[in-house]
């Protein structure tokens, strides 16, 4: 069964930004079907940061995933938080998180445990939105792979370094059938 890679964008970005397009192409080459959730849709609940996060988690969990189908969740910033939260229910084979927004006061659960076969984090040393120390703390706490790159929160300039990390991440997962 063809693997499914679901992308979750950050709070201020969209479902098919530069990073997602590049990583989706790699996932397609790996043999996966790709889907990027559009969280920009207006919602009657979206008034507070916490409510917005909960809406996004529910939206990701509502996406159909066939039983037994290999699943990879990829999230950036708030999308990383959303992906980690959803992993408790979805139990993906892989969780690839870019500058994940962990340990922020606005969240009810500041650092949800990863529930995946393999979890990797990528963070920029120059991130002024979510300090890289948050990913270091998370990776240490959950024994995840961690890659610290020369980049800011958006990580667009680090994309040439992220692409081979993602390809290597996918190579560690069960192959497409």
Coordinates of C-alpha atoms in Angstrom, one line a residue:
X1 CA 0.0 0.0 0.0
X2 CA 1.3 3.4 -1.0
X3 CA 2.5 5.5 2.0
X4 CA 0.8 8.8 2.8
X5 CA 2.7 11.9 3.8
X6 CA 0.6 14.6 5.4
X7 CA 2.0 18.1 5.7
X8 CA 0.9 20.7 8.3
X9 CA 1.9 24.3 7.7
X10 CA 2.6 26.9 10.4
X11 CA 0.4 29.6 11.8
X12 CA 1.3 32.3 9.3
X13 CA 2.0 30.2 6.2
X14 CA 0.0 28.2 3.7
X15 CA -0.4 24.6 2.6
X16 CA 1.9 24.7 -0.4
X17 CA 4.7 27.0 0.6
X18 CA 8.3 26.6 -0.7
X19 CA 9.3 24.1 2.0
X20 CA 6.3 21.9 1.6
X21 CA 6.6 21.9 -2.2
X22 CA 10.2 20.8 -2.1
X23 CA 9.6 18.1 0.6
X24 CA 6.4 16.9 -1.1
X25 CA 8.4 16.3 -4.3
X26 CA 10.9 14.2 -2.4
X27 CA 8.0 12.2 -0.8
X28 CA 6.5 11.6 -4.2
X29 CA 9.8 10.4 -5.6
X30 CA 9.9 8.0 -2.6
X31 CA 6.6 6.6 -3.7
X32 CA 4.2 8.3 -1.4
X33 CA 0.9 10.1 -1.9
X34 CA 1.2 13.6 -0.5
X35 CA -1.4 15.8 1.1
X36 CA -1.1 19.2 2.7
X37 CA -3.8 20.3 5.1
X38 CA -5.1 23.9 4.6
X39 CA -5.5 25.3 8.0
X40 CA -6.2 28.8 6.8
X41 CA -10.0 28.1 6.5
X42 CA -12.0 30.4 8.8
X43 CA -13.4 28.7 11.9
X44 CA -16.0 29.9 14.4
X45 CA -13.7 28.6 17.2
X46 CA -10.6 30.5 16.0
X47 CA -10.5 33.3 18.5
X48 CA -7.7 32.3 20.8
X49 CA -4.3 30.7 20.1
X50 CA -5.3 27.6 22.1
X51 CA -8.6 27.3 20.2
X52 CA -6.8 27.6 16.9
X53 CA -4.4 24.8 17.8
X54 CA -7.2 22.5 18.9
X55 CA -9.1 23.3 15.6
X56 CA -6.0 22.3 13.6
X57 CA -5.5 19.1 15.5
X58 CA -9.1 18.1 14.9
X59 CA -8.8 19.0 11.2
X60 CA -5.7 16.8 10.8
X61 CA -7.4 13.9 12.7
X62 CA -10.4 14.2 10.4
X63 CA -8.3 13.4 7.3
X64 CA -9.0 9.8 6.2
X65 CA -6.1 7.4 6.7
X66 CA -6.6 3.8 5.7
X67 CA -5.8 1.2 8.4
X68 CA -2.4 -0.4 7.8
X69 CA -1.3 2.3 5.4
X70 CA 2.2 3.7 6.2
X71 CA 1.8 7.3 7.4
X72 CA 4.3 10.2 7.8
X73 CA 3.4 13.5 9.4
X74 CA 5.5 16.5 8.5
X75 CA 4.9 19.8 10.4
X76 CA 6.4 23.2 10.5
X77 CA 6.2 25.5 13.6
X78 CA 2.5 25.3 14.8
X79 CA 2.1 22.5 12.3
X80 CA 4.9 20.6 14.1
X81 CA 3.0 21.0 17.4
X82 CA -0.2 19.9 15.6
X83 CA 1.5 16.8 14.1
X84 CA 3.0 15.8 17.4
X85 CA -0.4 16.1 19.1
X86 CA -2.1 14.1 16.3
X87 CA 0.6 11.4 16.4
X88 CA -0.9 10.1 19.7
X89 CA -4.0 9.1 17.7
X90 CA -2.6 8.4 14.3
X91 CA 0.6 6.5 15.3
X92 CA 2.6 7.4 12.2
X93 CA 5.6 5.5 11.0
X94 CA 7.5 8.9 11.0
X95 CA 7.2 12.4 12.4
X96 CA 9.4 15.1 10.7
X97 CA 9.2 18.4 12.5
X98 CA 10.6 21.7 11.3
X99 CA 11.1 24.5 13.9
X100 CA 8.3 22.9 16.0
X101 CA 6.5 25.3 18.3
X102 CA 7.1 23.4 21.6
X103 CA 7.2 24.8 25.1
X104 CA 5.1 27.9 24.4
X105 CA 2.9 29.2 27.1
X106 CA -0.2 29.4 24.9
X107 CA -0.5 25.7 24.5
X108 CA -2.5 23.5 26.9
X109 CA 0.1 20.7 26.4
X110 CA 3.4 22.5 25.7
X111 CA 5.4 19.5 24.5
X112 CA 3.2 16.6 23.3
X113 CA 5.1 13.3 23.3
X114 CA 5.9 11.9 19.8
X115 CA 4.1 8.6 19.0
X116 CA 5.9 7.5 15.9
X117 CA 8.3 4.9 14.8
X118 CA 10.9 7.5 14.1
X119 CA 10.9 11.2 15.0
X120 CA 13.3 13.9 13.7
X121 CA 13.5 17.6 14.4
X122 CA 15.1 20.3 12.3
X123 CA 15.6 23.8 13.8
X124 CA 17.4 27.0 12.8
X125 CA 20.1 28.4 15.1
X126 CA 18.8 31.9 14.3
X127 CA 15.1 31.2 15.1
X128 CA 13.7 34.2 16.9
X129 CA 10.2 32.9 17.1
X130 CA 10.7 29.5 18.7
X131 CA 14.2 29.3 20.3
X132 CA 16.3 26.4 19.2
X133 CA 16.7 25.4 22.8
X134 CA 13.1 24.3 22.8
X135 CA 13.9 21.6 20.1
X136 CA 17.1 20.7 22.0
X137 CA 15.1 20.2 25.1
X138 CA 12.4 18.2 23.3
X139 CA 14.9 16.0 21.5
X140 CA 16.7 15.2 24.7
X141 CA 13.5 14.5 26.5
X142 CA 12.1 12.1 23.8
X143 CA 15.4 10.8 22.4
X144 CA 14.6 12.2 18.9
X145 CA 17.0 12.9 16.0
X146 CA 17.9 16.6 16.0
X147 CA 19.5 18.7 13.2
X148 CA 20.4 22.3 14.0
X149 CA 21.1 24.4 10.9
X150 CA 22.1 27.9 10.0
X151 CA 18.7 29.4 9.5
X152 CA 15.8 31.4 10.9
X153 CA 12.3 30.3 11.9
X154 CA 11.1 29.9 8.3
X155 CA 14.1 27.7 7.4
X156 CA 13.7 28.7 3.7
X157 CA 17.5 29.4 3.3
X158 CA 18.3 26.1 4.9
X159 CA 16.1 24.1 2.4
X160 CA 19.2 22.8 0.5
X161 CA 20.3 21.2 3.8
X162 CA 16.8 20.0 4.8
X163 CA 16.0 18.2 1.6
X164 CA 18.7 15.5 2.1
X165 CA 17.8 15.2 5.8
X166 CA 14.2 14.5 4.7
X167 CA 15.3 12.0 2.0
X168 CA 17.4 10.2 4.6
X169 CA 14.5 10.2 7.1
X170 CA 12.2 8.6 4.5
X171 CA 14.9 6.0 3.6
X172 CA 14.8 4.8 7.3
X173 CA 11.1 4.1 7.1
X174 CA 9.5 1.0 5.5
X175 CA 9.6 1.2 1.7
X176 CA 6.5 1.8 -0.4
X177 CA 4.8 -1.3 -1.7

